[in-house]
Short mmCIF file of C-alpha atoms and ligand atoms in Angstrom, two decimals:
data_model
loop_
_atom_site.label_atom_id
_atom_site.label_comp_id
_atom_site.label_asym_id
_atom_site.label_seq_id
_atom_site.Cartn_x
_atom_site.Cartn_y
_atom_site.Cartn_z
CA MET A 10 64.88 90.48 111.90
CA SER A 11 63.38 93.63 113.32
CA LYS A 12 62.06 96.05 110.79
CA THR A 13 60.66 99.32 112.04
CA ALA A 14 59.32 102.52 110.58
CA LEU A 15 62.42 104.60 111.40
CA SER A 16 62.81 107.50 108.98
CA GLU A 17 66.06 108.09 107.11
CA PHE A 18 67.06 110.88 109.49
CA GLU A 19 66.09 108.96 112.61
CA LEU A 20 68.27 106.05 111.61
CA ILE A 21 71.23 108.29 110.76
CA GLU A 22 70.79 110.00 114.12
CA ARG A 23 70.44 106.75 116.04
CA TYR A 24 73.22 104.71 114.45
CA PHE A 25 75.71 107.03 112.82
CA ILE A 26 75.85 110.37 114.59
CA ARG A 27 78.00 110.42 117.70
CA PRO A 28 78.17 113.87 119.26
CA ASP A 29 81.64 113.32 120.69
CA ALA A 30 83.22 111.90 117.50
CA ILE A 31 84.93 115.11 116.42
CA ASP A 32 86.02 115.89 119.98
CA THR A 33 87.54 112.43 120.21
CA ALA A 34 89.41 112.99 116.95
CA ALA A 35 90.51 116.39 118.24
CA ASP A 36 91.77 114.86 121.47
CA ARG A 37 93.94 112.55 119.45
CA GLY A 38 95.58 115.31 117.48
CA HIS A 39 93.31 115.58 114.45
CA CYS A 40 91.68 118.84 115.52
CA GLU A 41 93.36 120.72 112.72
CA THR A 42 91.82 118.39 110.15
CA VAL A 43 88.10 117.76 110.84
CA ALA A 44 86.54 121.19 111.14
CA LEU A 45 82.89 120.11 110.70
CA GLY A 46 81.33 116.64 110.83
CA ILE A 47 77.89 115.15 110.08
CA GLY A 48 74.83 117.36 109.71
CA ASP A 49 75.53 120.02 107.13
CA ASP A 50 75.59 119.80 103.34
CA CYS A 51 79.30 119.03 103.46
CA ALA A 52 81.81 118.10 106.12
CA LEU A 53 84.85 120.37 106.31
CA LEU A 54 88.44 119.17 106.50
CA GLN A 55 91.34 121.51 107.15
CA PRO A 56 94.58 119.84 106.10
CA THR A 57 97.77 121.40 107.43
CA VAL A 58 100.30 122.89 105.03
CA ALA A 59 102.85 120.15 105.63
CA MET A 60 100.39 117.35 104.80
CA GLU A 61 98.84 115.86 101.71
CA LEU A 62 95.30 114.50 101.90
CA ALA A 63 95.08 110.81 100.90
CA ILE A 64 91.61 109.76 99.66
CA SER A 65 90.28 106.34 98.72
CA THR A 66 86.86 104.71 98.13
CA ASP A 67 85.86 101.06 98.31
CA MET A 68 82.45 99.56 97.79
CA LEU A 69 81.08 96.26 99.11
CA VAL A 70 78.04 94.82 97.30
CA GLU A 71 75.93 91.97 98.67
CA GLY A 72 76.28 88.83 96.57
CA ARG A 73 79.45 90.21 95.01
CA HIS A 74 81.84 90.96 97.88
CA PHE A 75 79.99 89.19 100.66
CA PHE A 76 77.33 86.49 100.94
CA ALA A 77 73.69 87.43 101.57
CA GLY A 78 73.03 87.17 105.31
CA ALA A 79 76.68 87.93 106.23
CA ASP A 80 77.33 88.85 109.88
CA PRO A 81 76.66 92.62 110.04
CA HIS A 82 79.24 93.26 112.80
CA ALA A 83 81.99 91.71 110.66
CA LEU A 84 80.68 93.60 107.64
CA GLY A 85 80.96 96.92 109.47
CA HIS A 86 84.55 96.04 110.36
CA LYS A 87 85.50 94.87 106.88
CA ALA A 88 83.90 97.78 105.01
CA LEU A 89 86.15 100.21 106.87
CA ALA A 90 89.16 97.84 107.06
CA VAL A 91 89.51 97.57 103.28
CA ASN A 92 89.53 101.37 103.05
CA LEU A 93 92.03 101.81 105.88
CA SER A 94 94.20 99.26 104.10
CA ASP A 95 94.43 101.62 101.12
CA LEU A 96 95.58 104.43 103.41
CA ALA A 97 98.14 102.05 104.95
CA ALA A 98 99.49 101.24 101.50
CA MET A 99 100.19 104.94 100.93
CA GLY A 100 101.79 105.36 104.36
CA ALA A 101 98.90 107.68 105.29
CA SER A 102 97.33 108.05 108.75
CA PRO A 103 93.51 107.86 108.97
CA VAL A 104 91.59 111.06 109.72
CA ALA A 105 87.95 110.61 108.72
CA PHE A 106 85.52 108.71 106.51
CA THR A 107 82.12 108.97 104.85
CA LEU A 108 79.59 106.15 104.57
CA ALA A 109 77.10 105.69 101.72
CA LEU A 110 74.67 102.93 102.59
CA ALA A 111 71.89 101.35 100.51
CA MET A 112 69.64 98.87 102.35
CA PRO A 113 66.48 97.05 101.23
CA THR A 114 64.73 97.61 104.60
CA VAL A 115 65.44 99.33 107.92
CA ASP A 116 66.51 96.40 110.09
CA THR A 117 67.47 97.78 113.49
CA ASP A 118 69.27 94.62 114.66
CA TRP A 119 71.37 94.72 111.51
CA LEU A 120 72.09 98.46 111.89
CA GLU A 121 73.04 98.07 115.54
CA ALA A 122 75.53 95.27 114.81
CA PHE A 123 76.87 96.91 111.65
CA SER A 124 77.48 100.29 113.31
CA THR A 125 79.07 98.64 116.36
CA GLY A 126 81.55 96.71 114.18
CA LEU A 127 82.24 99.81 112.12
CA PHE A 128 82.89 102.15 115.06
CA ALA A 129 85.02 99.63 116.96
CA LEU A 130 87.56 99.76 114.12
CA ALA A 131 87.06 103.49 113.48
CA ASP A 132 87.77 104.30 117.13
CA ALA A 133 90.85 102.07 117.16
CA HIS A 134 92.25 104.32 114.42
CA ALA A 135 90.78 107.63 115.68
CA CYS A 136 88.96 107.91 112.34
CA ALA A 137 85.78 110.00 112.57
CA LEU A 138 82.60 109.41 110.53
CA ILE A 139 81.96 112.86 109.00
CA GLY A 140 79.09 112.26 106.58
CA GLY A 141 77.46 109.98 104.10
CA ASP A 142 74.24 109.10 102.34
CA THR A 143 71.49 106.65 103.18
CA THR A 144 69.05 105.20 100.69
CA LYS A 145 66.82 102.22 99.97
CA GLY A 146 68.22 99.64 97.56
CA PRO A 147 70.16 96.37 97.30
CA LEU A 148 72.55 96.13 100.28
CA THR A 149 75.64 98.14 99.31
CA ILE A 150 78.21 99.77 101.56
CA CYS A 151 80.47 102.42 100.12
CA ILE A 152 83.09 104.09 102.30
CA THR A 153 85.45 106.91 101.40
CA VAL A 154 88.41 107.47 103.72
CA PHE A 155 90.54 110.55 104.18
CA GLY A 156 94.02 110.33 105.64
CA HIS A 157 97.06 112.51 105.84
CA VAL A 158 100.64 111.90 104.87
CA PRO A 159 103.58 114.31 105.07
CA ARG A 160 104.15 116.05 101.75
CA GLY A 161 106.10 113.90 99.30
CA ALA A 162 106.30 110.94 101.70
CA ALA A 163 103.49 108.76 100.24
CA LEU A 164 104.48 105.18 99.32
CA ARG A 165 103.33 105.46 95.71
CA ARG A 166 103.12 102.51 93.32
CA ASP A 167 105.42 104.23 90.83
CA LEU A 168 108.43 104.54 93.14
CA ALA A 169 109.98 101.04 92.94
CA VAL A 170 113.64 101.11 91.85
CA PRO A 171 115.71 98.30 90.25
CA GLY A 172 117.70 96.55 92.97
CA ASP A 173 115.01 97.13 95.63
CA ASP A 174 114.08 94.21 97.84
CA ILE A 175 110.43 93.15 97.72
CA TRP A 176 108.78 92.52 101.08
CA VAL A 177 105.38 91.35 102.26
CA SER A 178 103.79 91.69 105.70
CA GLY A 179 102.01 88.98 107.72
CA THR A 180 100.76 85.91 105.88
CA LEU A 181 99.04 85.22 102.58
CA GLY A 182 96.32 82.93 101.28
CA ASP A 183 94.20 82.09 104.32
CA ALA A 184 91.34 84.40 103.27
CA ARG A 185 91.24 82.65 99.90
CA PHE A 186 91.35 79.33 101.69
CA ALA A 187 88.31 80.27 103.80
CA LEU A 188 86.44 81.32 100.68
CA ALA A 189 87.22 77.98 99.05
CA VAL A 190 85.80 76.15 102.08
CA LEU A 191 82.65 78.32 102.11
CA ARG A 192 82.16 77.61 98.42
CA ASN A 193 82.80 73.85 98.83
CA GLU A 194 85.61 74.07 96.31
CA SER A 195 87.86 71.08 95.76
CA VAL A 196 91.44 71.07 94.57
CA ASP A 197 92.44 68.42 92.02
CA GLY A 198 89.17 66.64 92.85
CA GLN A 199 90.10 66.45 96.55
CA PRO A 200 87.93 68.21 99.13
CA LEU A 201 89.79 70.66 101.37
CA ILE A 202 90.44 69.22 104.80
CA LEU A 203 91.26 71.29 107.85
CA THR A 204 90.59 71.38 111.58
CA GLN A 205 87.95 73.60 113.16
CA GLU A 206 90.73 75.74 114.61
CA GLN A 207 92.35 76.23 111.22
CA LEU A 208 88.99 77.05 109.66
CA ASP A 209 88.18 79.59 112.39
CA HIS A 210 91.51 81.29 111.82
CA ALA A 211 91.00 81.39 108.04
CA LEU A 212 87.45 82.76 108.43
CA GLN A 213 88.77 85.47 110.73
CA ARG A 214 91.27 86.47 108.04
CA LEU A 215 88.47 86.64 105.45
CA HIS A 216 85.85 88.44 107.52
CA ARG A 217 87.91 90.62 109.85
CA PRO A 218 91.05 91.66 108.01
CA THR A 219 93.59 93.76 109.90
CA PRO A 220 94.57 96.88 107.96
CA ARG A 221 98.34 97.43 108.36
CA VAL A 222 97.99 101.12 109.18
CA ALA A 223 100.79 101.39 111.75
CA LEU A 224 103.14 99.49 109.45
CA GLY A 225 102.41 101.81 106.51
CA SER A 226 103.30 104.86 108.61
CA ALA A 227 106.40 103.17 110.04
CA LEU A 228 107.67 102.49 106.52
CA ARG A 229 107.59 106.16 105.46
CA GLY A 230 111.09 107.28 104.61
CA ILE A 231 112.31 103.67 104.40
CA ALA A 232 110.19 101.93 101.72
CA HIS A 233 109.94 103.18 98.14
CA ALA A 234 106.71 101.75 96.67
CA ALA A 235 103.83 99.92 98.37
CA ILE A 236 100.47 98.35 97.55
CA ASP A 237 97.95 96.51 99.68
CA VAL A 238 97.29 92.90 98.70
CA SER A 239 93.57 92.82 98.00
CA ASP A 240 93.37 90.90 94.74
CA GLY A 241 96.33 88.52 95.13
CA LEU A 242 100.04 89.22 95.60
CA GLY A 243 101.13 88.41 92.03
CA GLY A 244 98.56 90.61 90.32
CA ASP A 245 98.95 93.43 92.82
CA LEU A 246 102.75 93.40 92.51
CA VAL A 247 102.36 93.64 88.72
CA HIS A 248 100.53 96.96 89.27
CA VAL A 249 103.64 98.26 91.04
CA LEU A 250 105.90 96.98 88.24
CA GLU A 251 103.78 98.58 85.53
CA ARG A 252 103.61 101.93 87.28
CA SER A 253 107.33 101.89 88.09
CA GLY A 254 108.46 100.58 84.69
CA CYS A 255 110.38 97.64 86.22
CA GLY A 256 110.35 93.86 86.36
CA ALA A 257 110.71 91.59 89.40
CA THR A 258 111.81 88.14 90.46
CA ILE A 259 110.24 86.43 93.44
CA ASN A 260 110.82 83.18 95.28
CA VAL A 261 107.32 81.68 95.48
CA ASP A 262 108.44 79.31 98.23
CA ALA A 263 109.41 82.29 100.38
CA LEU A 264 105.83 83.63 100.36
CA PRO A 265 104.55 83.43 103.94
CA ALA A 266 101.58 81.07 103.64
CA GLY A 267 98.97 81.43 106.39
CA SER A 268 98.69 78.70 108.99
CA ALA A 269 95.63 77.09 107.37
CA LEU A 270 97.19 77.18 103.92
CA GLN A 271 100.40 75.62 105.24
CA THR A 272 98.52 72.36 105.78
CA GLN A 273 97.88 72.02 102.04
CA SER A 274 99.94 70.57 99.19
CA VAL A 275 102.85 72.59 97.77
CA ALA A 276 100.84 73.28 94.60
CA VAL A 277 97.83 74.71 96.47
CA ARG A 278 100.08 76.64 98.83
CA ARG A 279 102.00 78.25 96.00
CA ALA A 280 98.87 79.02 93.97
CA TRP A 281 96.92 80.67 96.77
CA ALA A 282 99.81 82.49 98.40
CA LEU A 283 100.44 84.00 94.98
CA SER A 284 96.90 84.67 93.78
CA GLY A 285 94.54 84.45 96.75
CA GLY A 286 92.78 87.75 97.41
CA ASP A 287 91.44 89.55 100.50
CA ASP A 288 94.63 89.29 102.58
CA TYR A 289 95.05 93.07 103.05
CA GLU A 290 98.74 92.70 103.77
CA LEU A 291 101.25 95.25 102.46
CA CYS A 292 103.66 94.40 99.66
CA PHE A 293 106.41 97.00 99.39
CA THR A 294 109.86 97.64 97.98
CA ALA A 295 112.84 99.09 99.83
CA PRO A 296 116.53 99.57 99.08
CA VAL A 297 118.85 96.74 100.12
CA HIS A 298 120.72 99.06 102.52
CA GLU A 299 117.45 99.59 104.45
CA ARG A 300 117.02 95.90 105.39
CA ALA A 301 117.74 96.48 109.07
CA ALA A 302 115.47 99.54 109.14
CA VAL A 303 112.64 97.59 107.47
CA LEU A 304 112.90 94.79 110.04
CA ALA A 305 113.04 97.33 112.87
CA ALA A 306 109.89 99.04 111.52
CA GLY A 307 108.13 95.65 111.44
CA SER A 308 109.08 94.77 114.99
CA ALA A 309 108.16 98.25 116.24
CA VAL A 310 104.56 97.62 115.10
CA ASP A 311 104.64 93.88 115.83
CA VAL A 312 104.14 92.70 112.24
CA THR A 313 106.27 89.96 110.70
CA LEU A 314 107.92 90.97 107.44
CA THR A 315 109.26 88.57 104.82
CA ARG A 316 111.67 89.35 102.00
CA ILE A 317 110.35 87.61 98.87
CA GLY A 318 112.34 88.93 95.91
CA SER A 319 113.90 91.83 94.02
CA ILE A 320 112.97 94.54 91.57
CA VAL A 321 114.87 94.25 88.27
CA ALA A 322 115.39 96.84 85.54
CA ASP A 323 113.98 94.82 82.64
CA ALA A 324 110.30 95.73 82.57
CA GLY A 325 109.73 93.43 79.59
CA LYS A 326 110.31 90.38 81.78
CA GLY A 327 107.39 91.32 84.05
CA LEU A 328 107.07 89.22 87.19
CA GLN A 329 109.28 86.11 87.09
CA LEU A 330 108.64 83.28 89.53
CA PHE A 331 111.21 80.90 90.99
CA ASP A 332 111.12 78.07 93.51
CA ALA A 333 113.36 77.82 96.57
CA ARG A 334 116.12 76.19 94.48
CA GLY A 335 116.08 78.90 91.84
CA ALA A 336 114.19 76.94 89.16
CA ARG A 337 111.67 78.88 87.05
CA LEU A 338 107.99 78.29 87.87
CA THR A 339 104.97 78.94 85.72
CA ILE A 340 101.92 79.59 87.87
CA SER A 341 98.94 81.65 86.79
CA PHE A 342 98.36 84.59 89.09
CA ALA A 343 95.73 86.60 87.21
CA SER A 344 94.19 89.18 89.50
CA PHE A 345 90.51 88.94 90.28
CA ASP A 346 88.51 90.99 87.78
CA HIS A 347 84.80 91.60 88.43
CA PHE A 348 84.02 91.91 84.73
CA ARG A 349 85.94 88.85 83.62
CA THR A 350 85.08 86.37 86.35
CA THR A 351 81.69 84.95 87.12
P1 LIG B 426 71.95 115.79 101.48
O1 LIG B 426 70.50 116.04 101.31
O2 LIG B 426 72.81 117.00 101.49
O3 LIG B 426 72.44 114.68 100.62
P2 LIG B 426 71.34 114.03 103.58
O4 LIG B 426 69.96 114.48 103.90
O5 LIG B 426 71.48 112.85 102.69
O6 LIG B 426 72.11 115.26 102.97
O7 LIG B 426 72.15 113.77 104.92
C1 LIG B 426 72.07 114.63 106.03
C2 LIG B 426 73.35 114.60 106.79
O8 LIG B 426 73.56 113.28 107.28
C3 LIG B 426 74.57 114.96 105.92
O9 LIG B 426 75.48 115.67 106.72
C4 LIG B 426 75.14 113.59 105.56
O10 LIG B 426 76.54 113.68 105.36
C5 LIG B 426 74.79 112.74 106.79
N1 LIG B 426 74.57 111.31 106.48
C6 LIG B 426 73.66 110.75 105.67
N2 LIG B 426 73.76 109.41 105.66
C7 LIG B 426 74.79 109.11 106.48
C8 LIG B 426 75.43 107.89 106.87
N3 LIG B 426 75.05 106.68 106.44
N4 LIG B 426 76.48 107.99 107.73
C9 LIG B 426 76.92 109.18 108.15
N5 LIG B 426 76.36 110.35 107.85
C10 LIG B 426 75.31 110.33 107.00
MG1 LIG B 427 72.05 112.65 100.72
#
């Protein structure tokens, strides 16, 4: 570890200010939006009349969201990825973000790796860092993202309609699987067994999630409601149902289990595809007559989409689970809750 006597402003200057960041954003068509970046009391955004500004904040706390000593490059990636995932779930395109950082010491190796991981993802999405705050304290990373979405086109949670298909992108459960391995969890008294290759894949899913930004935009005008799967598909889908005043049926065996999870028993596969968190896939609803358009949107952005169920009118029934043969299943899918789980 290399700790130095960098001042707060020196470290902001060295690791977080990039003189060309706004120009780069401007080059990519965001010039109308970021009018002033880092360095003043506020940054200035200038949304266009046709756009709504989408805003979301996510915080990562050491010991809570990541293990002490976690790879700082991956942490930089993930801190922004989870925020971009929220924009994706609204169908919004990234514009800019702010970074509030608390650190116990100024560790230049850590800052170098963290900022490199952060900016690699930011640049891939032409998302400019426009401000933040830096303070001493337990390691905590709080990012706020700003995106834009054409007026009225956001994929809100309250827009699901009875009869809609329910879809999910990519695969589910491998991030949860990696966490189980890191925590030495066993299932039914059996240790989890997997190859190095499977473990590497699962760890990648946990530490370097891919926010489905291009998919979210591609689904505008096709999908009705969407949510990103951060706390587990079942619990997250229930948020959509509650906001939309609907129920849903899903085929648990249709859930696209990740390649590591596929090696496990049916019971583990079902449980973690349904309730495993940290996948950052999109779960969305779309009218049946848009099936071809949904699949075309998925292939246009190279993301596999799987149809897993339907929205039903009866909100009282909540989320009903079935197996591949249509038999009712009872599987707990309580969402992760920081104040109810140790
Ligand atoms: P203030 O006193 O207004 O809170 P600061 O002195 O904390 O401002 O920050 C000075 C400038 O540096 C501001 O423009 C702020 O947005 C920016 N800044 C501070 N910390 C960060 C950070 N971690 N990443 C990006 N910009 C930052
Ligand atoms: Mg400040």
